[in-house]
Coordinates of N, CA and C in Angstrom, one line a residue:
M1 N 22.4 88.3 109.5 CA 21.1 88.8 108.9 C 20.3 89.3 110.1
I2 N 19.8 90.6 110.0 CA 19.0 91.1 111.0 C 17.6 91.2 110.6
S3 N 16.6 91.3 111.5 CA 15.2 91.3 111.2 C 14.8 92.6 110.5
Q4 N 13.7 92.6 109.9 CA 13.1 93.9 109.3 C 12.9 94.9 110.4
T5 N 12.4 94.4 111.5 CA 12.1 95.4 112.6 C 13.4 96.1 113.0
M6 N 14.5 95.3 113.2 CA 15.8 95.9 113.5 C 16.2 96.9 112.4
E7 N 16.0 96.6 111.2 CA 16.3 97.5 110.1 C 15.5 98.8 110.2
D8 N 14.2 98.7 110.6 CA 13.4 99.9 110.8 C 14.0 100.7 111.9
Y9 N 14.4 100.1 113.0 CA 15.0 100.8 114.1 C 16.3 101.5 113.7
L10 N 17.2 100.8 113.0 CA 18.4 101.4 112.6 C 18.2 102.6 111.7
A11 N 17.3 102.5 110.8 CA 17.0 103.7 109.9 C 16.4 104.8 110.7
A12 N 15.5 104.5 111.7 CA 14.9 105.5 112.5 C 16.0 106.3 113.4
I13 N 16.9 105.5 114.0 CA 17.9 106.1 114.8 C 18.8 107.0 113.9
Y14 N 19.1 106.5 112.8 CA 20.0 107.3 111.9 C 19.3 108.6 111.5
R15 N 18.0 108.6 111.3 CA 17.2 109.8 110.8 C 17.0 110.8 111.9
V16 N 16.9 110.4 113.1 CA 16.5 111.3 114.2 C 17.7 111.7 115.1
E17 N 18.9 111.1 114.9 CA 20.0 111.4 115.7 C 20.5 112.9 115.4
G18 N 20.9 113.5 116.5 CA 21.4 114.9 116.3 C 22.9 115.0 116.0
P19 N 23.5 116.2 116.1 CA 24.9 116.3 115.8 C 25.8 115.5 116.7
T20 N 25.3 115.1 117.9 CA 26.1 114.2 118.8 C 26.0 112.8 118.4
H21 N 25.2 112.5 117.3 CA 25.0 111.1 116.9 C 24.3 110.3 118.0
R22 N 23.5 110.9 118.8 CA 22.7 110.2 119.8 C 21.2 110.5 119.6
A23 N 20.4 109.4 119.7 CA 18.9 109.6 119.5 C 18.2 109.3 120.8
T24 N 17.2 110.0 121.1 CA 16.5 109.7 122.4 C 15.5 108.6 122.1
T25 N 15.1 107.9 123.1 CA 14.1 106.8 123.0 C 12.8 107.4 122.5
G26 N 12.4 108.6 123.0 CA 11.1 109.2 122.6 C 11.1 109.5 121.1
A27 N 12.2 110.1 120.6 CA 12.2 110.5 119.2 C 12.1 109.3 118.3
V28 N 12.8 108.2 118.6 CA 12.8 107.0 117.8 C 11.4 106.3 117.9
A29 N 10.8 106.3 119.1 CA 9.5 105.7 119.3 C 8.4 106.5 118.5
R30 N 8.5 107.8 118.5 CA 7.6 108.6 117.7 C 7.7 108.4 116.2
R31 N 9.0 108.3 115.8 CA 9.2 108.1 114.4 C 8.6 106.7 113.9
L32 N 8.7 105.7 114.8 CA 8.2 104.4 114.4 C 6.7 104.1 114.8
G33 N 6.2 105.0 115.6 CA 4.8 104.9 116.0 C 4.6 103.7 117.1
V34 N 5.6 103.6 117.9 CA 5.6 102.6 119.0 C 5.7 103.2 120.3
S35 N 5.5 102.5 121.4 CA 5.7 103.0 122.7 C 7.2 103.1 123.1
A36 N 7.5 104.0 124.1 CA 8.8 104.1 124.5 C 9.3 102.8 125.1
A37 N 8.4 102.1 125.8 CA 8.8 100.8 126.4 C 9.2 99.8 125.3
S38 N 8.5 99.8 124.2 CA 8.8 98.9 123.1 C 10.2 99.2 122.5
A39 N 10.4 100.5 122.3 CA 11.7 101.0 121.8 C 12.8 100.6 122.7
S40 N 12.6 100.8 124.0 CA 13.7 100.5 124.9 C 14.0 99.0 124.9
A41 N 13.0 98.1 124.8 CA 13.2 96.7 124.8 C 14.0 96.3 123.5
M42 N 13.7 97.0 122.4 CA 14.4 96.7 121.1 C 15.8 97.2 121.2
F43 N 16.1 98.3 121.9 CA 17.4 98.8 122.0 C 18.3 97.8 122.7
H44 N 17.7 97.2 123.7 CA 18.5 96.1 124.5 C 18.9 95.0 123.6
K45 N 18.0 94.5 122.7 CA 18.2 93.4 121.8 C 19.3 93.9 120.8
M46 N 19.2 95.1 120.3 CA 20.1 95.6 119.3 C 21.5 95.8 119.9
A47 N 21.6 96.2 121.2 CA 22.9 96.3 121.9 C 23.5 94.9 122.0
D48 N 22.7 93.9 122.3 CA 23.2 92.5 122.4 C 23.8 92.0 121.1
S49 N 23.2 92.6 120.0 CA 23.7 92.2 118.6 C 24.8 93.1 118.1
G50 N 25.3 94.0 118.9 CA 26.4 94.9 118.6 C 26.0 96.0 117.6
L51 N 24.8 96.3 117.5 CA 24.3 97.4 116.5 C 24.3 98.7 117.2
V52 N 24.0 98.8 118.5 CA 23.9 100.1 119.1 C 24.5 100.0 120.5
R53 N 24.7 101.2 121.1 CA 25.1 101.4 122.5 C 23.9 102.1 123.1
Y54 N 23.4 101.6 124.2 CA 22.2 102.1 124.8 C 22.3 102.3 126.3
R55 N 22.0 103.6 126.7 CA 21.9 103.9 128.1 C 20.6 104.5 128.4
E56 N 19.8 103.9 129.3 CA 18.4 104.2 129.4 C 18.0 105.7 129.4
Y57 N 18.7 106.5 130.2 CA 18.4 107.9 130.3 C 19.2 108.8 129.4
L58 N 20.1 108.3 128.6 CA 20.9 109.1 127.7 C 20.6 108.8 126.3
G59 N 19.9 107.8 126.0 CA 19.6 107.5 124.6 C 20.4 106.4 123.9
V60 N 20.4 106.4 122.6 CA 21.0 105.3 121.9 C 21.9 105.9 120.8
T61 N 23.0 105.2 120.6 CA 23.9 105.6 119.5 C 24.3 104.3 118.7
L62 N 24.5 104.5 117.4 CA 24.9 103.5 116.5 C 26.4 103.1 116.7
T63 N 26.7 101.8 116.7 CA 28.0 101.4 116.6 C 28.5 101.5 115.2
A64 N 29.8 101.3 115.0 CA 30.3 101.4 113.6 C 29.5 100.4 112.7
S65 N 29.3 99.2 113.2 CA 28.6 98.2 112.4 C 27.1 98.6 112.2
G66 N 26.5 99.1 113.2 CA 25.1 99.6 113.1 C 25.0 100.7 112.2
R67 N 26.0 101.7 112.2 CA 25.9 102.8 111.3 C 26.0 102.4 109.9
L68 N 26.9 101.5 109.6 CA 27.1 101.1 108.2 C 25.8 100.4 107.7
Q69 N 25.2 99.6 108.5 CA 24.0 98.9 108.1 C 22.9 100.0 107.9
A70 N 22.8 100.9 108.8 CA 21.8 102.0 108.8 C 21.9 102.8 107.5
T71 N 23.1 103.1 107.1 CA 23.3 103.9 105.9 C 22.9 103.2 104.6
Q72 N 23.1 101.8 104.6 CA 22.8 101.1 103.5 C 21.3 100.9 103.4
I73 N 20.6 100.8 104.5 CA 19.1 100.8 104.5 C 18.6 102.1 104.0
V74 N 19.1 103.2 104.5 CA 18.7 104.5 104.0 C 19.1 104.8 102.6
R75 N 20.2 104.2 102.1 CA 20.5 104.3 100.7 C 19.5 103.6 99.8
R76 N 19.1 102.4 100.2 CA 18.1 101.7 99.4 C 16.8 102.5 99.4
H77 N 16.4 103.1 100.6 CA 15.1 103.8 100.7 C 15.2 105.1 99.8
R78 N 16.2 105.8 99.9 CA 16.3 107.1 99.2 C 16.4 106.9 97.7
L79 N 17.2 105.9 97.3 CA 17.2 105.6 95.8 C 15.9 105.1 95.3
A80 N 15.2 104.3 96.1 CA 13.8 103.9 95.7 C 12.9 105.1 95.6
E81 N 13.0 106.1 96.5 CA 12.2 107.3 96.4 C 12.5 108.0 95.1
R82 N 13.8 108.2 94.8 CA 14.2 108.9 93.6 C 13.7 108.2 92.4
F83 N 13.8 106.9 92.3 CA 13.3 106.1 91.2 C 11.8 106.3 91.0
L84 N 11.1 106.2 92.1 CA 9.6 106.4 92.1 C 9.2 107.7 91.5
T85 N 9.9 108.8 91.9 CA 9.5 110.1 91.5 C 10.0 110.4 90.1
D86 N 11.3 110.1 89.8 CA 11.9 110.5 88.6 C 11.5 109.6 87.4
M87 N 11.4 108.3 87.7 CA 11.1 107.4 86.6 C 9.6 107.0 86.5
L88 N 8.9 107.0 87.6 CA 7.5 106.5 87.6 C 6.5 107.7 87.8
G89 N 7.0 108.8 88.1 CA 6.2 110.0 88.2 C 5.3 110.0 89.5
I90 N 5.6 109.3 90.5 CA 4.8 109.3 91.7 C 5.1 110.5 92.6
G91 N 4.1 111.1 93.1 CA 4.3 112.4 93.9 C 5.2 112.2 95.1
W92 N 6.0 113.3 95.4 CA 6.9 113.2 96.5 C 6.3 113.0 97.8
E93 N 5.0 113.4 97.9 CA 4.3 113.2 99.2 C 3.9 111.8 99.5
R94 N 4.0 110.9 98.5 CA 3.6 109.5 98.6 C 4.8 108.5 98.7
V95 N 6.0 109.0 98.2 CA 7.1 108.0 98.0 C 7.7 107.5 99.2
D96 N 7.7 108.2 100.3 CA 8.3 107.8 101.6 C 7.7 106.5 102.0
K97 N 6.3 106.4 102.1 CA 5.7 105.2 102.5 C 5.9 104.0 101.6
V98 N 5.8 104.3 100.3 CA 6.0 103.3 99.3 C 7.5 102.7 99.4
A99 N 8.4 103.6 99.6 CA 9.8 103.1 99.7 C 10.0 102.4 101.0
D100 N 9.3 102.7 102.1 CA 9.3 101.9 103.3 C 9.0 100.5 103.0
Q101 N 8.1 100.2 102.1 CA 7.6 98.8 101.8 C 8.7 98.1 100.9
M102 N 9.4 98.9 100.2 CA 10.4 98.4 99.2 C 11.7 98.1 99.8
E103 N 12.1 98.9 100.8 CA 13.6 98.9 101.2 C 14.1 97.6 101.7
H104 N 13.2 96.8 102.3 CA 13.6 95.5 102.9 C 13.8 94.5 101.9
A105 N 13.1 94.6 100.7 CA 13.1 93.6 99.7 C 14.1 93.8 98.6
L106 N 14.7 95.0 98.5 CA 15.5 95.3 97.3 C 16.9 94.6 97.5
P107 N 17.3 93.7 96.5 CA 18.6 93.2 96.6 C 19.6 94.3 96.1
E108 N 20.9 94.1 96.5 CA 21.9 95.1 96.2 C 22.0 95.4 94.7
E109 N 21.9 94.4 93.8 CA 22.0 94.6 92.4 C 20.9 95.5 91.9
V110 N 19.7 95.4 92.4 CA 18.6 96.3 92.0 C 18.8 97.7 92.5
T111 N 19.3 97.8 93.8 CA 19.6 99.1 94.3 C 20.6 99.8 93.5
E112 N 21.7 99.1 93.1 CA 22.8 99.8 92.4 C 22.3 100.0 90.9
S113 N 21.4 99.2 90.4 CA 20.8 99.5 89.1 C 20.0 100.8 89.1
F114 N 19.3 101.0 90.2 CA 18.6 102.3 90.4 C 19.6 103.4 90.4
A115 N 20.7 103.3 91.1 CA 21.7 104.3 91.2 C 22.3 104.6 89.8
R116 N 22.6 103.6 89.0 CA 23.1 103.8 87.6 C 22.1 104.5 86.7
V117 N 20.8 104.1 86.8 CA 19.8 104.7 85.9 C 19.6 106.1 86.3
L118 N 19.7 106.4 87.6 CA 19.5 107.8 88.1 C 20.7 108.7 88.0
G119 N 21.8 108.1 87.4 CA 23.0 108.9 87.3 C 23.7 109.2 88.6
D120 N 23.6 108.2 89.5 CA 24.2 108.4 90.8 C 23.7 109.6 91.5
A121 N 22.4 109.7 91.6 CA 21.8 110.9 92.3 C 22.3 111.0 93.7
A122 N 22.5 112.3 94.0 CA 23.1 112.6 95.3 C 22.1 112.8 96.4
R123 N 20.9 113.0 96.1 CA 19.8 113.4 97.1 C 18.5 112.7 96.7
C124 N 17.7 112.5 97.7 CA 16.4 111.9 97.5 C 15.5 113.1 97.1
P125 N 14.2 112.8 96.7 CA 13.3 113.9 96.2 C 13.1 115.0 97.3
H126 N 13.3 114.7 98.5 CA 13.1 115.7 99.6 C 14.3 116.4 99.9
G127 N 15.4 116.1 99.3 CA 16.7 116.8 99.5 C 17.7 116.1 100.4
Y128 N 17.3 115.0 101.1 CA 18.2 114.4 102.0 C 19.3 113.7 101.2
P129 N 20.6 113.7 101.7 CA 21.7 113.0 101.0 C 21.5 111.5 100.9
I130 N 21.9 110.9 99.8 CA 21.9 109.5 99.6 C 23.3 109.0 100.0
P131 N 23.4 108.1 101.0 CA 24.7 107.6 101.4 C 25.4 106.9 100.3
S132 N 26.7 106.9 100.3 CA 27.4 106.1 99.3 C 27.4 104.6 99.7
T133 N 27.9 103.8 98.8 CA 27.9 102.3 99.1 C 28.8 102.0 100.4
S134 N 29.7 102.9 100.7 CA 30.6 102.7 101.8 C 30.1 103.5 103.1
G135 N 28.9 104.1 102.9 CA 28.3 104.8 104.1 C 28.7 106.2 104.2
E136 N 29.4 106.8 103.3 CA 29.7 108.2 103.4 C 28.5 109.1 103.0
V137 N 28.4 110.2 103.7 CA 27.3 111.1 103.5 C 27.8 112.6 103.4
A138 N 27.3 113.2 102.4 CA 27.7 114.7 102.2 C 26.9 115.5 103.2
V139 N 27.6 116.4 103.9 CA 26.9 117.2 105.0 C 26.8 118.6 104.5
R140 N 25.7 119.2 104.8 CA 25.4 120.6 104.5 C 25.0 121.3 105.7
E141 N 25.6 122.5 106.0 CA 25.2 123.3 107.1 C 23.9 124.0 106.8
T142 N 22.8 123.8 107.6 CA 21.5 124.4 107.3 C 20.9 125.0 108.6
V143 N 19.9 125.8 108.4 CA 19.1 126.4 109.4 C 17.6 126.3 108.9
S144 N 16.7 126.1 109.9 CA 15.3 126.0 109.4 C 14.8 127.3 109.0
L145 N 13.8 127.3 108.1 CA 13.2 128.6 107.7 C 12.6 129.4 108.8
A146 N 12.2 128.6 109.9 CA 11.7 129.3 111.1 C 12.8 130.1 111.8
E147 N 14.0 129.7 111.7 CA 15.1 130.4 112.4 C 16.0 131.3 111.5
L148 N 15.8 131.3 110.2 CA 16.6 132.1 109.3 C 16.4 133.6 109.7
A149 N 17.5 134.3 109.7 CA 17.5 135.7 110.0 C 16.6 136.5 109.1
T150 N 15.8 137.5 109.7 CA 15.0 138.3 108.9 C 15.8 139.1 107.9
G151 N 15.4 139.1 106.6 CA 16.1 139.7 105.5 C 17.1 138.7 104.9
G152 N 17.3 137.6 105.5 CA 18.3 136.6 105.0 C 17.6 135.7 104.0
G153 N 18.5 135.0 103.3 CA 18.0 134.0 102.3 C 19.0 132.9 102.1
G154 N 18.6 132.0 101.2 CA 19.5 130.9 100.9 C 18.7 130.0 100.0
Q155 N 19.3 128.8 99.9 CA 18.7 127.7 99.0 C 18.1 126.6 99.9
V156 N 16.9 126.2 99.5 CA 16.3 125.1 100.2 C 17.2 123.8 100.1
A157 N 17.6 123.3 101.2 CA 18.5 122.1 101.1 C 17.6 120.8 101.2
W158 N 16.7 120.8 102.1 CA 15.8 119.6 102.3 C 14.5 120.0 103.0
V159 N 13.5 119.2 102.8 CA 12.2 119.4 103.5 C 11.8 118.2 104.2
S160 N 11.1 118.3 105.3 CA 10.7 117.1 106.1 C 9.8 116.3 105.3
E161 N 10.1 115.0 105.3 CA 9.4 114.0 104.5 C 8.2 113.3 105.2
D162 N 8.0 113.7 106.5 CA 7.1 112.9 107.4 C 5.6 113.1 107.1
D163 N 5.2 114.3 106.6 CA 3.8 114.6 106.5 C 3.4 114.8 105.1
P164 N 2.6 114.0 104.5 CA 2.2 114.1 103.1 C 1.4 115.5 102.8
V165 N 0.6 115.9 103.8 CA -0.1 117.2 103.6 C 0.9 118.3 103.6
V166 N 1.9 118.3 104.5 CA 2.9 119.4 104.5 C 3.6 119.4 103.1
L167 N 4.0 118.2 102.7 CA 4.8 118.1 101.4 C 3.9 118.6 100.2
A168 N 2.7 118.3 100.2 CA 1.8 118.8 99.1 C 1.7 120.3 99.2
T169 N 1.6 120.9 100.4 CA 1.5 122.3 100.5 C 2.8 123.0 100.1
L170 N 4.0 122.4 100.5 CA 5.3 123.0 100.2 C 5.5 123.0 98.7
A171 N 5.0 121.9 98.0 CA 5.2 121.8 96.5 C 4.4 122.9 95.9
R172 N 3.1 123.2 96.4 CA 2.3 124.2 95.8 C 2.9 125.6 96.0
R173 N 3.7 125.8 97.0 CA 4.3 127.1 97.3 C 5.7 127.2 96.6
G174 N 6.1 126.1 96.0 CA 7.4 126.2 95.3 C 8.6 125.9 96.2
L175 N 8.3 125.5 97.5 CA 9.4 125.3 98.5 C 9.9 123.8 98.3
V176 N 10.7 123.7 97.3 CA 11.3 122.4 97.0 C 12.8 122.5 97.0
P177 N 13.6 121.4 97.2 CA 15.0 121.5 97.2 C 15.6 122.2 96.0
G178 N 16.5 123.2 96.3 CA 17.1 124.0 95.2 C 16.5 125.3 95.0
A179 N 15.3 125.5 95.6 CA 14.6 126.8 95.5 C 15.3 127.9 96.3
E180 N 15.4 129.1 95.8 CA 15.9 130.2 96.5 C 14.8 130.9 97.3
V181 N 15.1 131.2 98.6 CA 14.1 131.8 99.5 C 14.7 132.9 100.2
H182 N 13.8 133.9 100.5 CA 14.3 135.1 101.3 C 13.1 135.4 102.3
V183 N 13.5 135.7 103.5 CA 12.5 136.0 104.6 C 12.3 137.5 104.5
L184 N 11.1 138.0 104.3 CA 10.8 139.4 104.2 C 10.3 140.0 105.5
V185 N 9.4 139.2 106.1 CA 8.8 139.8 107.3 C 8.7 138.7 108.4
G186 N 8.9 139.0 109.7 CA 8.8 138.1 110.7 C 10.1 137.7 111.4
A187 N 10.3 137.9 112.7 CA 11.5 137.6 113.4 C 11.7 136.1 113.5
P188 N 12.9 135.6 113.6 CA 13.2 134.2 113.8 C 12.3 133.7 115.0
G189 N 11.7 132.5 114.7 CA 10.8 131.9 115.8 C 9.4 132.4 115.8
A190 N 9.1 133.4 114.9 CA 7.7 133.9 114.9 C 6.8 132.8 114.4
K191 N 5.5 132.9 114.8 CA 4.5 131.8 114.4 C 4.2 131.9 113.0
R192 N 4.4 133.1 112.3 CA 4.1 133.2 110.9 C 5.1 134.2 110.3
R193 N 5.7 133.8 109.1 CA 6.6 134.7 108.5 C 6.3 134.8 107.0
V194 N 6.7 135.9 106.4 CA 6.4 136.1 105.0 C 7.7 135.9 104.2
V195 N 7.6 135.0 103.3 CA 8.8 134.5 102.6 C 8.6 134.6 101.1
Q196 N 9.7 135.1 100.4 CA 9.7 135.1 98.9 C 10.4 133.9 98.4
V197 N 9.8 133.3 97.4 CA 10.3 132.0 96.8 C 10.6 132.2 95.4
E198 N 11.9 132.0 95.0 CA 12.3 132.1 93.6 C 12.0 133.5 93.0
G199 N 12.1 134.5 93.9 CA 11.9 135.9 93.4 C 10.5 136.2 93.0
R200 N 9.5 135.3 93.3 CA 8.1 135.5 92.9 C 7.4 136.2 94.0
A201 N 6.1 136.2 93.9 CA 5.2 136.9 95.0 C 5.5 136.2 96.3
A202 N 5.5 137.0 97.4 CA 5.7 136.5 98.7 C 4.5 135.6 99.2
V203 N 4.9 134.7 100.1 CA 3.8 133.9 100.7 C 4.0 133.9 102.2
S204 N 2.8 133.8 102.9 CA 2.8 133.8 104.4 C 2.8 132.3 104.8
L205 N 3.7 132.0 105.7 CA 3.8 130.6 106.1 C 3.8 130.5 107.6
Q206 N 3.0 129.5 108.1 CA 2.9 129.3 109.5 C 4.0 128.4 110.0
M207 N 4.1 128.3 111.4 CA 5.3 127.6 112.0 C 5.5 126.2 111.5
G208 N 4.5 125.4 111.4 CA 4.6 124.0 110.9 C 5.3 123.9 109.6
L209 N 5.0 124.8 108.7 CA 5.7 124.8 107.4 C 7.1 125.3 107.4
L210 N 7.3 126.4 108.2 CA 8.6 127.0 108.4 C 9.6 126.0 109.0
Q211 N 9.2 125.2 109.9 CA 10.1 124.2 110.6 C 10.4 123.0 109.7
A212 N 9.5 122.8 108.7 CA 9.7 121.7 107.8 C 10.7 121.9 106.7
V213 N 11.2 123.2 106.6 CA 12.2 123.5 105.5 C 13.5 123.9 106.0
A214 N 14.6 123.2 105.6 CA 15.9 123.5 106.0 C 16.6 124.3 104.8
V215 N 17.3 125.3 105.2 CA 17.9 126.2 104.2 C 19.4 126.3 104.4
E216 N 20.1 126.2 103.3 CA 21.6 126.4 103.3 C 21.9 127.8 103.0
V217 N 22.5 128.5 104.0 CA 22.7 129.9 103.9 C 24.2 130.2 104.1
A218 N 24.6 131.5 103.8 CA 25.9 132.0 104.1 C 26.0 132.1 105.6
M219 N 27.3 132.0 106.1 CA 27.5 132.1 107.5 C 26.9 133.4 108.1
D220 N 27.1 134.5 107.4 CA 26.6 135.8 108.0 C 25.1 135.9 108.0
A221 N 24.4 135.0 107.4 CA 22.9 135.1 107.4 C 22.3 134.2 108.4
R222 N 23.1 133.5 109.2 CA 22.5 132.6 110.2 C 22.2 133.4 111.5
P223 N 21.2 133.0 112.2 CA 20.8 133.7 113.4 C 21.9 133.6 114.5

């Protein structure tokens, strides 16, 4: 049995790790709102427990045991988010924090009851994949709306769940998972780009919003 704090760290590492499955101390610390020194000290404890491998200047990686536990924590969290939005009607800009409070307390039978009621939902309200009970995760190749080729388009795969203000703005603009988007004006990396959403009137989006949207596109549309 690991502590709630360690569970928070496992989930944070899982969420911020890149394609190399390595997370930097700074990224995890920012995610959790703690100092880099506090994160480093926790990594040492988690390494002693066999949950991570940690090298001070290279970052932290999950062990097989740590990854399995991380995916189950994330599974509870994302199923809770889905239940809160789909069954209770709570806005998607609020459910991340509420699910944070729930994820430590949910017994497995409740989590799996959520899954059954939700028809084994594959993704959370923000579009992130819900890991299976064995820790398997469906992977989609995406590019951020900030980097999508001019004239290119695709389907919104997921949106960043971190900022409630950003989420509320994206919802108003129709930038939700599953929405079709096309970049009309603005080179990749531009501070502002004009995007058409679901074939409707175009909207002008600044960098913060562009970076918050991941789009699944055809190979020839990637930058």
